[in-house]
Structure formats: structure tokens, C-alpha cells
PDB file of C-alpha atoms and ligand atoms in Angstrom:
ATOM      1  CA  UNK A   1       8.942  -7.206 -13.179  1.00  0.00           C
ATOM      2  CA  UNK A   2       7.115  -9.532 -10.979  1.00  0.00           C
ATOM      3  CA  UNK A   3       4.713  -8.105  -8.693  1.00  0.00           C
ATOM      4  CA  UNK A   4       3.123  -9.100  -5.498  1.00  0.00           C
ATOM      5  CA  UNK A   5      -0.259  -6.891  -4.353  1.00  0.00           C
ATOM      6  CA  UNK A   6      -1.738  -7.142  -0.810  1.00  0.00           C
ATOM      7  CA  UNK A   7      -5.138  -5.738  -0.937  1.00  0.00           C
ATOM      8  CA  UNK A   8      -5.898  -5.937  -4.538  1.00  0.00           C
ATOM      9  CA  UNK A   9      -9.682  -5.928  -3.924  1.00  0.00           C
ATOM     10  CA  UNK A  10      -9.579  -2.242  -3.106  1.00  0.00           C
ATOM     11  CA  UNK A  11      -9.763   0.455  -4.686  1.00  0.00           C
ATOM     12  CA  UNK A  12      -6.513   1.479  -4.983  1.00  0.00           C
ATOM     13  CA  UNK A  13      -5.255  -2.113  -5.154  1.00  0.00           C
ATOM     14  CA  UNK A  14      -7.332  -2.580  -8.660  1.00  0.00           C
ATOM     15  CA  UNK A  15      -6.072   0.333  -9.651  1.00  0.00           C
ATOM     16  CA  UNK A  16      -2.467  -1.337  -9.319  1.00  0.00           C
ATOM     17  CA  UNK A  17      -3.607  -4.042 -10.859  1.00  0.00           C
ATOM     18  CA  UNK A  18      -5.183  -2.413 -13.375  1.00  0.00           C
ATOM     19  CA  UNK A  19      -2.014  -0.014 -14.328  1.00  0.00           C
ATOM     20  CA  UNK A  20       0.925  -2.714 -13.657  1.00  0.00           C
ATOM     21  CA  UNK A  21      -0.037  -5.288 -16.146  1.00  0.00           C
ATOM     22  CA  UNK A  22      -0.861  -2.517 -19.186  1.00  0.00           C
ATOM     23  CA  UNK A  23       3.340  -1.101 -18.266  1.00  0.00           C
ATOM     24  CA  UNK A  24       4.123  -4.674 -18.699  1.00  0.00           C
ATOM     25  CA  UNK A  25       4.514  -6.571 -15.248  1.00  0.00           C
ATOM     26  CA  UNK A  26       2.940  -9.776 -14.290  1.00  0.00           C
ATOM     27  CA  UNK A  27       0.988  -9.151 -11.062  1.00  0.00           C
ATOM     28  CA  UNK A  28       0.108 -12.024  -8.504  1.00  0.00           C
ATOM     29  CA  UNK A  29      -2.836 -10.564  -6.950  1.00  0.00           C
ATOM     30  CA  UNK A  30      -3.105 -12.429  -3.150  1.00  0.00           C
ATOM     31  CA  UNK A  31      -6.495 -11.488  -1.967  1.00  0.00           C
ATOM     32  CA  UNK A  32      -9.113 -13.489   0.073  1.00  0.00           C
ATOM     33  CA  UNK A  33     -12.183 -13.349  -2.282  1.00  0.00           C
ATOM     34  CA  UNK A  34     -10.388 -13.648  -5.613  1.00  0.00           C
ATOM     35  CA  UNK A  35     -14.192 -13.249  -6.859  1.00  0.00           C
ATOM     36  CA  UNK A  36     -14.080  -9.554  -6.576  1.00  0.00           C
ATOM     37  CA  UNK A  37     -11.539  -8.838  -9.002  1.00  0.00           C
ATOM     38  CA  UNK A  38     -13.133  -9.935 -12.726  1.00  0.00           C
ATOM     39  CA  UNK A  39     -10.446  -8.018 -14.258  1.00  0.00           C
ATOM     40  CA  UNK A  40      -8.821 -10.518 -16.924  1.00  0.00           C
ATOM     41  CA  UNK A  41      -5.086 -10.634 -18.069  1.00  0.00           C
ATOM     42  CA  UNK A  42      -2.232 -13.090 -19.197  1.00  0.00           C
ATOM     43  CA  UNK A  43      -0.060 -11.038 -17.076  1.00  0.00           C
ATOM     44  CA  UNK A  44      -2.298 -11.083 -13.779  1.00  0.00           C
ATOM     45  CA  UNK A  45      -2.647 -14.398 -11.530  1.00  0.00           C
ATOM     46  CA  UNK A  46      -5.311 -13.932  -8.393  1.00  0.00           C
ATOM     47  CA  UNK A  47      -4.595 -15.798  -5.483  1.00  0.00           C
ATOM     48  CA  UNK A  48      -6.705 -16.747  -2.698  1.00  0.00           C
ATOM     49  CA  UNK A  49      -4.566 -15.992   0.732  1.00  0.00           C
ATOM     50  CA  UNK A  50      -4.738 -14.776   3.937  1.00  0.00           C
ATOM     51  CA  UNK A  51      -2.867 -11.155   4.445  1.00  0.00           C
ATOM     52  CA  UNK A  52      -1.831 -11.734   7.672  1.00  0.00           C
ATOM     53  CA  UNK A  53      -0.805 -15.291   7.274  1.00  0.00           C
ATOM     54  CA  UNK A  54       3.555 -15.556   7.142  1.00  0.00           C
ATOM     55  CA  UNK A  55       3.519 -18.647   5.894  1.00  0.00           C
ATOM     56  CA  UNK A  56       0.878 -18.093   3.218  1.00  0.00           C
ATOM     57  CA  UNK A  57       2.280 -15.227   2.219  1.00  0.00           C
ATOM     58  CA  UNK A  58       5.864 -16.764   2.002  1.00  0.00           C
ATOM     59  CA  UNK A  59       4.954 -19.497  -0.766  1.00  0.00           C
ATOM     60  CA  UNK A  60       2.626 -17.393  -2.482  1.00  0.00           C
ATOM     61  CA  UNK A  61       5.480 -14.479  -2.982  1.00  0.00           C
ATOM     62  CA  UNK A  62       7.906 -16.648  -4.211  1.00  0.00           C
ATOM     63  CA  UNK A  63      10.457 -15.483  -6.971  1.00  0.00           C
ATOM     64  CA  UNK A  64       8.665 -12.165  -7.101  1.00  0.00           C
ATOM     65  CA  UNK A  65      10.563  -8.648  -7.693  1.00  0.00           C
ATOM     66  CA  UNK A  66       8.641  -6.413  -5.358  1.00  0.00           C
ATOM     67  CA  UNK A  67       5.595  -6.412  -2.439  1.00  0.00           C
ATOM     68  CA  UNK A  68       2.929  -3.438  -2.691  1.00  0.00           C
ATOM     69  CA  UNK A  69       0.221  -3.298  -0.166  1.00  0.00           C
ATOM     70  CA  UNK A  70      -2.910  -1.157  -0.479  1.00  0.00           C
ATOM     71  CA  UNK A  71      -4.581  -2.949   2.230  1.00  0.00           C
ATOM     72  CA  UNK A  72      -7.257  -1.124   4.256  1.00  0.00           C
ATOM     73  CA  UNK A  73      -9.735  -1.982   6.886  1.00  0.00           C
ATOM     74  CA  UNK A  74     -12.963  -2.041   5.786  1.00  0.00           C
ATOM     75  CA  UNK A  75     -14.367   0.200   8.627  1.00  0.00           C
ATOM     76  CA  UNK A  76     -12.370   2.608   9.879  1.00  0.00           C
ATOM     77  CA  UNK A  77     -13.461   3.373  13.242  1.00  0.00           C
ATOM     78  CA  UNK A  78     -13.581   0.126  14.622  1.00  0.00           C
ATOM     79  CA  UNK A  79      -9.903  -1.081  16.257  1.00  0.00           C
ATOM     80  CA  UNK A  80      -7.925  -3.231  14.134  1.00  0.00           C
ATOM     81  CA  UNK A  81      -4.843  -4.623  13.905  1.00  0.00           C
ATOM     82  CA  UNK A  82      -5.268  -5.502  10.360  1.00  0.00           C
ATOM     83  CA  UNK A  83      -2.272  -3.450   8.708  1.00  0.00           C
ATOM     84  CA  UNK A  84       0.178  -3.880  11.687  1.00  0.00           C
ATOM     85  CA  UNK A  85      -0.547  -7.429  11.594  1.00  0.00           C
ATOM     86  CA  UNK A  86      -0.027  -7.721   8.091  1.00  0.00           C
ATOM     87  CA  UNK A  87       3.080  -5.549   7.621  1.00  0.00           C
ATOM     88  CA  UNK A  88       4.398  -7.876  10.396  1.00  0.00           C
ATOM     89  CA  UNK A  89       3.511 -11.415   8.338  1.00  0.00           C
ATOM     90  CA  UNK A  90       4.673  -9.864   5.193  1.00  0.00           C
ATOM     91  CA  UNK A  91       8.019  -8.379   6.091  1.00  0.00           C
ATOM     92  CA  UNK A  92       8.706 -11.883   7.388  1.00  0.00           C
ATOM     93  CA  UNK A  93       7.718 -13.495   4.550  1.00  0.00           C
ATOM     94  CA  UNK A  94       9.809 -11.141   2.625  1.00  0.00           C
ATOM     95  CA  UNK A  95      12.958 -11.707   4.497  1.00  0.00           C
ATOM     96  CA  UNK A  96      12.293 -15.249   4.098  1.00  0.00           C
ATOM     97  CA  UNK A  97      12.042 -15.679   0.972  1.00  0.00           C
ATOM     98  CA  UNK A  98      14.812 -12.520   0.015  1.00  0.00           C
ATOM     99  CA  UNK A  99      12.125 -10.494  -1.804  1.00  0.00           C
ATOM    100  CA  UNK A 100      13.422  -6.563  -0.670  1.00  0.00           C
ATOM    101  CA  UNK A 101      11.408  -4.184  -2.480  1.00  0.00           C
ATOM    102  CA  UNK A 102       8.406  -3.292  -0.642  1.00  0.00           C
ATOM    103  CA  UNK A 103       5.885  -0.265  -1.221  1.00  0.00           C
ATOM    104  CA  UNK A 104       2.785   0.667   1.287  1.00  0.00           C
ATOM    105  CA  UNK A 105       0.045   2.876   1.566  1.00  0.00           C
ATOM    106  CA  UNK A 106      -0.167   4.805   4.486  1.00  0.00           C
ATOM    107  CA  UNK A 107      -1.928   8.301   5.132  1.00  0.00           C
ATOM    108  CA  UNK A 108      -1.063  11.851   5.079  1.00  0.00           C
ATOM    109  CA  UNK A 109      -2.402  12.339   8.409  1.00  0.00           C
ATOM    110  CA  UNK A 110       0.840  11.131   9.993  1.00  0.00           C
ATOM    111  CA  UNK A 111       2.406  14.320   9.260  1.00  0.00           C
ATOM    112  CA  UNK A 112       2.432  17.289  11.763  1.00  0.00           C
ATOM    113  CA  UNK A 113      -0.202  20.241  11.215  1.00  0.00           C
ATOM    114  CA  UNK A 114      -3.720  20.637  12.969  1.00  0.00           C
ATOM    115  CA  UNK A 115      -6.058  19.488  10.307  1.00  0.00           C
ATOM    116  CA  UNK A 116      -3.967  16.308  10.560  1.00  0.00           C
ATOM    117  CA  UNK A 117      -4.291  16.011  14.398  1.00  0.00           C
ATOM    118  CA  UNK A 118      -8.073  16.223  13.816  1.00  0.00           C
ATOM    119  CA  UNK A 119      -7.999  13.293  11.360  1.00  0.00           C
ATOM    120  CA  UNK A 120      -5.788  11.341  13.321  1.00  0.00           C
ATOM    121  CA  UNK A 121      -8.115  12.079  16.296  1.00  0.00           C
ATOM    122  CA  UNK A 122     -11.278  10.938  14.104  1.00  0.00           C
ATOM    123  CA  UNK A 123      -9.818   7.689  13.034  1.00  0.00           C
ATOM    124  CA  UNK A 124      -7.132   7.038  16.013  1.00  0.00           C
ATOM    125  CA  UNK A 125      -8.155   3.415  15.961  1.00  0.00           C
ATOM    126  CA  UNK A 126      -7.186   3.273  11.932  1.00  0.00           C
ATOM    127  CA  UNK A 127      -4.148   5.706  12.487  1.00  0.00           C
ATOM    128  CA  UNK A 128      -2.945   3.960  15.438  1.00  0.00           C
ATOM    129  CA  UNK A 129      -2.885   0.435  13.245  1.00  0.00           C
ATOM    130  CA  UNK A 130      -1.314   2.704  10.116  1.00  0.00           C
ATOM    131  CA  UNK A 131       1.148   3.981  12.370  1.00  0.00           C
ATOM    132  CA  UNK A 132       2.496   0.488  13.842  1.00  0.00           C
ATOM    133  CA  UNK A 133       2.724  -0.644  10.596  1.00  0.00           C
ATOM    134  CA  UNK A 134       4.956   1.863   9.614  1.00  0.00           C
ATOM    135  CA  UNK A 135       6.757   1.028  12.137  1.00  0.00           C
ATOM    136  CA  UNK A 136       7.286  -2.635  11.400  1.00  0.00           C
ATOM    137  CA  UNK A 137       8.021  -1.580   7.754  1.00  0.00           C
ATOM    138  CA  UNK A 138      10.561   1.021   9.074  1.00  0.00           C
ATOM    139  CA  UNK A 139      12.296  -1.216  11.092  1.00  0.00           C
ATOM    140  CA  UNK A 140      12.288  -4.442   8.529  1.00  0.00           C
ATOM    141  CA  UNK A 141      15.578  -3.923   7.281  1.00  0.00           C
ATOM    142  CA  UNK A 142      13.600  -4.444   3.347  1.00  0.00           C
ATOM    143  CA  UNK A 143      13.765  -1.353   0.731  1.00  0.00           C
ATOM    144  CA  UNK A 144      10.733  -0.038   2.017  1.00  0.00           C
ATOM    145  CA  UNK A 145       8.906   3.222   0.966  1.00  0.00           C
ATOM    146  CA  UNK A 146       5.778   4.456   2.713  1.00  0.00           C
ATOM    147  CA  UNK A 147       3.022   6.216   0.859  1.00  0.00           C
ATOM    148  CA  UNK A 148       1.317   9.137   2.616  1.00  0.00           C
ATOM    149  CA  UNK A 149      -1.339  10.809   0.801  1.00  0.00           C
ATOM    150  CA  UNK A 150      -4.462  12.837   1.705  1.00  0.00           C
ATOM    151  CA  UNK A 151      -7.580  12.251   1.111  1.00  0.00           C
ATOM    152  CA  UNK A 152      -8.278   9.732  -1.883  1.00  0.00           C
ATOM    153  CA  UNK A 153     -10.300  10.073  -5.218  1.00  0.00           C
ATOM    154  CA  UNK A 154     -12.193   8.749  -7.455  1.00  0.00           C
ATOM    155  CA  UNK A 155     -10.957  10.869 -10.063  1.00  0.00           C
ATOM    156  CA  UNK A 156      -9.288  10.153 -13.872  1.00  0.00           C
ATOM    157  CA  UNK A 157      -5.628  11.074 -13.874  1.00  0.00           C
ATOM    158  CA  UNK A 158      -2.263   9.255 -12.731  1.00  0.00           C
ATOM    159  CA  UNK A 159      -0.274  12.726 -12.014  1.00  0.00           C
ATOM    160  CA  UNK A 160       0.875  13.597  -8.094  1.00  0.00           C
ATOM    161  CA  UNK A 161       3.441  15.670  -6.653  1.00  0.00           C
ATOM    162  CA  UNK A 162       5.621  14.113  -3.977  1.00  0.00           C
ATOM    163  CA  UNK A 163       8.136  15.220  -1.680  1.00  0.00           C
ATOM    164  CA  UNK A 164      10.075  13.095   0.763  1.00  0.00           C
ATOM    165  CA  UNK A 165       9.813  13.549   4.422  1.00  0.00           C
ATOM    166  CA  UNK A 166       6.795  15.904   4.304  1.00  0.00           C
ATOM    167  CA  UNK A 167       3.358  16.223   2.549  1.00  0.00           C
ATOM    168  CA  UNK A 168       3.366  18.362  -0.823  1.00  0.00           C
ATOM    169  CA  UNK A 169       2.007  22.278  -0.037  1.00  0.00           C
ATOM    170  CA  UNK A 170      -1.309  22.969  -0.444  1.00  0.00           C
ATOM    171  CA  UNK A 171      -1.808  18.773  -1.597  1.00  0.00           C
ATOM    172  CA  UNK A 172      -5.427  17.932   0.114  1.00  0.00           C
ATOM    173  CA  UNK A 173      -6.753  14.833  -1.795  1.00  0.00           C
ATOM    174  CA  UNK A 174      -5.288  12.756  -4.720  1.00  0.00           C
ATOM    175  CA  UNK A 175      -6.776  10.209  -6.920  1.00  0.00           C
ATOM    176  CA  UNK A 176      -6.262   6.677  -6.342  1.00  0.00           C
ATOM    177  CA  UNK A 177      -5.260   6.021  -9.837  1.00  0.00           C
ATOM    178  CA  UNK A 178      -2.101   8.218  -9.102  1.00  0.00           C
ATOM    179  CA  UNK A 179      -1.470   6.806  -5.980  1.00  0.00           C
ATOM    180  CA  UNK A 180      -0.758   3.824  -7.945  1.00  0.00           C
ATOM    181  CA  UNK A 181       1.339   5.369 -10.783  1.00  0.00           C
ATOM    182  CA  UNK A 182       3.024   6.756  -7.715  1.00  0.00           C
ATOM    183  CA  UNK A 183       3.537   2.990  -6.002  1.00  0.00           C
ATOM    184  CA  UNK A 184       4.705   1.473  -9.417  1.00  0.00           C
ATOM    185  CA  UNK A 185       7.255   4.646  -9.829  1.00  0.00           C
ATOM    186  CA  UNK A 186       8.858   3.866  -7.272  1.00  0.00           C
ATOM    187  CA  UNK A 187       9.784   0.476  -7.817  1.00  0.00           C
ATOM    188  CA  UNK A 188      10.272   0.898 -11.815  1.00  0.00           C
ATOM    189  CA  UNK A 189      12.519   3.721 -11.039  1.00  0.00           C
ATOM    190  CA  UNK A 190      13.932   2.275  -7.727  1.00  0.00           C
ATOM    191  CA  UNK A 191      13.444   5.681  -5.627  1.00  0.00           C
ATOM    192  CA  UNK A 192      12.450   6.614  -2.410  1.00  0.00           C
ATOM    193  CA  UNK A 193      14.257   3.576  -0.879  1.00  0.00           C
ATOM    194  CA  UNK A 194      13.662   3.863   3.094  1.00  0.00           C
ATOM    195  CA  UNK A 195      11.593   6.835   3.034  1.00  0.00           C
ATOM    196  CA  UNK A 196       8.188   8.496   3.740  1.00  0.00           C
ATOM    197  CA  UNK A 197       6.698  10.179   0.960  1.00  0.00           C
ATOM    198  CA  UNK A 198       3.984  12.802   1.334  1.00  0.00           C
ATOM    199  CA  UNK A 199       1.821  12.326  -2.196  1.00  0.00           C
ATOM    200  CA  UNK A 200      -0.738  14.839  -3.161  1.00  0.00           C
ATOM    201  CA  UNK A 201      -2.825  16.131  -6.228  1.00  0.00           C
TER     202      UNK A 201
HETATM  203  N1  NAP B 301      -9.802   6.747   1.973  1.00  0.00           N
HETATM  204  C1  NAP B 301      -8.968   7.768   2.002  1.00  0.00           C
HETATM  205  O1  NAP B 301      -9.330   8.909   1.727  1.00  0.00           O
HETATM  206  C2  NAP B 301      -7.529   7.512   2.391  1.00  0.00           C
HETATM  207  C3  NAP B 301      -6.672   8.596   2.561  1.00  0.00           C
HETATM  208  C4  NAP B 301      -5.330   8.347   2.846  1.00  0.00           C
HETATM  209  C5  NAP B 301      -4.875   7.051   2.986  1.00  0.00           C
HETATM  210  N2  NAP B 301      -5.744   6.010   2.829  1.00  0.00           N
HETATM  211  C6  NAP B 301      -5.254   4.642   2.983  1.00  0.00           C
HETATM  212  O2  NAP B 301      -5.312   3.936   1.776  1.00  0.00           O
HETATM  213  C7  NAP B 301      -5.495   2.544   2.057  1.00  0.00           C
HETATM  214  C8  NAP B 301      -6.337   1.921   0.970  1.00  0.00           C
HETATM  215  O3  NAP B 301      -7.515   2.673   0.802  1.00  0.00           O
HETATM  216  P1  NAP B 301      -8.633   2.197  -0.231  1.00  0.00           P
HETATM  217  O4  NAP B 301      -9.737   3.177  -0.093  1.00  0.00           O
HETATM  218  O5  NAP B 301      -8.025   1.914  -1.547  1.00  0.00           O
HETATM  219  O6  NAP B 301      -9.047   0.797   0.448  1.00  0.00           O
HETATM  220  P2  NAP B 301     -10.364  -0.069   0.259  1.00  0.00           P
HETATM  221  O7  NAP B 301     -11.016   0.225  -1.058  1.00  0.00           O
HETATM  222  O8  NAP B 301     -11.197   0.052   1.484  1.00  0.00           O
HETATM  223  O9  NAP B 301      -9.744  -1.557   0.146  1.00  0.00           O
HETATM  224  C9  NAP B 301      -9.213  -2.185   1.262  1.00  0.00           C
HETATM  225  C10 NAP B 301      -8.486  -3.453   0.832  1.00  0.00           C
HETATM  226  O10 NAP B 301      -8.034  -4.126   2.021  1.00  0.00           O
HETATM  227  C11 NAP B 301      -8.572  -5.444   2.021  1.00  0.00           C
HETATM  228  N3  NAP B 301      -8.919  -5.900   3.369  1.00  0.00           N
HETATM  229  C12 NAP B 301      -9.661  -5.256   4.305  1.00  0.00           C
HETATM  230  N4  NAP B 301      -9.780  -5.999   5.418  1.00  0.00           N
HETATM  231  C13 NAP B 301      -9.102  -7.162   5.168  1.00  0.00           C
HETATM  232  C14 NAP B 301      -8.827  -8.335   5.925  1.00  0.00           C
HETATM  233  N5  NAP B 301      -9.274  -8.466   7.185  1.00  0.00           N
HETATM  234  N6  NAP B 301      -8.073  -9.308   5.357  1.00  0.00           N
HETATM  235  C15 NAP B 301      -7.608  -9.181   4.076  1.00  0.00           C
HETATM  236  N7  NAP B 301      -7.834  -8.088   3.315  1.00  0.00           N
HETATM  237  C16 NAP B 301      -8.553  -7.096   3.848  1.00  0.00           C
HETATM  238  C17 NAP B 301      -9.834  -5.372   1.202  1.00  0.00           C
HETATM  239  O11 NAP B 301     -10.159  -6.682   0.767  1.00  0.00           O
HETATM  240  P3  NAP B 301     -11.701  -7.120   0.528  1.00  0.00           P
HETATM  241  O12 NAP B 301     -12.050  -6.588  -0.850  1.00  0.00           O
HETATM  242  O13 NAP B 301     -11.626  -8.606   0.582  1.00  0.00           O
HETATM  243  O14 NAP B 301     -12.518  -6.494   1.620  1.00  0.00           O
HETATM  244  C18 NAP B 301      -9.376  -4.445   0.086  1.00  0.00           C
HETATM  245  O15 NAP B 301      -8.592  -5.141  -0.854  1.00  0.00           O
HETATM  246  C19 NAP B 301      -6.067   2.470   3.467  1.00  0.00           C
HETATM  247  O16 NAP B 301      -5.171   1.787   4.297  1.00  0.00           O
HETATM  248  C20 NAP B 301      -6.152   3.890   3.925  1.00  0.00           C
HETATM  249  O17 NAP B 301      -5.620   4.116   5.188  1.00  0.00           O
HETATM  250  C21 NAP B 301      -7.056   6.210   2.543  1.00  0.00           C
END
């Protein structure tokens, strides 16, 4: 397949961009310092673009199978509108140019339970942007599937449990080389079309 990343820079993004070329997809990487990823392959093209940009985003996505975003503001607690604005530019871009298949990272703090309320309280300015993006990704009318998982990690293994409309039990952190098995799952296997899934360890 042919594969569009938002937020390729990151840490989870070169992790998809690691993993997608190596199960045979070509990867357009659309990032806006292509510098940071030194990462060379025949089936990976880096793009210089601007993630909240519609029309940008509209050429550049062109004849491409599927959208995954692991975008992320770079600090946390400041307000941002980065993801909301983005999700809104790229679901437009999408529609325009009949791509459907579109996978995001979100967080597992979205679901109910305390400890999630205290996260959500922590980083309302980041949750309150993650949550309007949902929104515009809910409401797109694309295949969409959100990504919710807990805490992220540095650590070597692709395996996660998931479970649709809720976090897994017990799931408190997950590496972000599974969250990416996890994103490219889902389109290779063409599941969790217009749903939430909780990811953990
Ligand atoms: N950290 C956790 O424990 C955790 C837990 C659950 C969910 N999540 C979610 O997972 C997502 C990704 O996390 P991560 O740790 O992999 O992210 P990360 O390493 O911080 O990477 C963020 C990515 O977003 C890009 N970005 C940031 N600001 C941008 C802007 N203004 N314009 C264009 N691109 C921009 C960065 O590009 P540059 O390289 O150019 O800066 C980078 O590619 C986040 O949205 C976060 O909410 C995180």
C-alpha cells in the first residue's frame, strides 16, 4: 500500500516509518524538517509540508491508500490547536482528493476512570486539542480509527492488546513500536473502521 504519515519526526511516527516500509509499503513521510528523519529507503519519500496546511496536504497525498497521523505538540502544557487544526486540514484534504482510510493517535486518557480525570486535568490544554480532533475525525465521514493508548515507551516489542470502545484491563503504558504495529494493523487488515480503540501493553 501507499502510505501517507503526519508527524513522522516523532517518535512514534519513525517508528511507522520505520515498520511500514520493512512489511512492504511505500511511505510518503510529510513533515516540516525532513532533516530529522536520516532513515534511508527506496520505499520511503520525505516531504517537506505544513500539517495544518489543506491545500498542501491535498497535493502531497495524492493517489495514496491510507493517512496515519502521530502528530504531537511538542510541549504539552502550553494551549494548542495543533491536532484539531490538523485533523481539520487533513480530513479535507482527504475528502478532496477521495483518500478514506485514516488512522490517529489519540490518548487513553479520554476514557472514563479517575487516574484518567487526573491526566486529563494535568494536560487539559493537550487533551482539550486531542479531544476536538477526535471530534473532527469522528465526524469526517472517512474510515477513521482513533488510537487511545496509555502512557508510551521506549521499549523493544510490537505486541498490544486492544479492545474497542474501552481501554484494555490493567493496560498502563505501551511501547511506541506497538503502537505502530497497532496503526499499520489496522489498515493492512482493514479493522476497527469508525471506532475508538483503547491499546495497551
Ligand atoms: N507521550 C505519551 O506518553 C503519550 C501517551 C498517550 C498518547 N500520546 C499521544 O501520542 C502522540 C505522539 O506522541 P509522540 O511521543 O510519538 O510524539 P513526539 O515524539 O513528541 O512527536 C510529535 C510529532 O509531531 C510533530 N509536530 C509537533 N508540532 C508540530 C507542528 N506545529 N507542525 C508540524 N508538526 C508538528 C513533530 O514534528 P517535529 O519533529 O518537526 O517537531 C513530531 O513529528 C501525541 O499526540 C500524544 O498525545 C502520548
Amino acid at each position: 500500500m501507499k502510505l501517507f504519515v503526519i508527524g513522522a519526526t516523532g517518535r512514534t511516527g519513525l517508528e511507522i516509518v520505520q515498520q511500514a516500509p520493512a512489511r512492504g509499503h511505500h511511505v510518503t513521510a510529510f513533515v516540516r524538517s525532513p532533516e530529522s528523519i536520516t532513515l534511508r529507503n527506496e520505499r520511503l519519500t520525505v516531504l517537506k509540508g505544513n500539517a495544518i496546511d489543506e491545500n498542501q496536504l491535498f497535493k502531497a497525498m495524492q493517489s495514496h491508500d491510507a493517512v496515519l497521523s502521530a502528530l504531537g505538540p511538542r510541549e504539552v502544557f502550553k494551549p494548542s490547536s495543533l491536532l484539531y487544526d490538523s485533523a481539520f486540514a487533513t480530513t479535507r484534504a482527504m475528502k478532496r482528493s477521495g483518500v478514506e482510510r485514516l488512522v490517529v493517535l489519540s490518548a487513553a486518557a479520554h476514557f472514563p476512570g479517575i487516574p484518567n480525570r487526573i491526566v486529563s486535568f494535568i494536560l487539559r490544554n493537550h487533551m482539550r486539542d486531542s479531544l476536538r480532533m477526535e471530534e473532527v475525525v469522528q465526524n469526517s465521514g472517512l474510515d477513521w480509527t482513533i488510537a487511545r493508548p496509555p502512557r508510551l515507551t521506549e521499549q523493544d516489542y510490537t505486541t498490544y492488546r486492544s479492545r474497542e470502545d474501552a481501554a484494555p484491563k490493567m493496560g498502563f503504558s505501551l511501547s511506541r513500536k506497538a503502537v505502530a504495529a497497532f496503526m499499520l494493523d489496522a489498515i493492512e487488515q482493514k479493522k476497527h473502521f469508525h471506532k475508538i480503540v483503547g491499546i495497551a501493553k
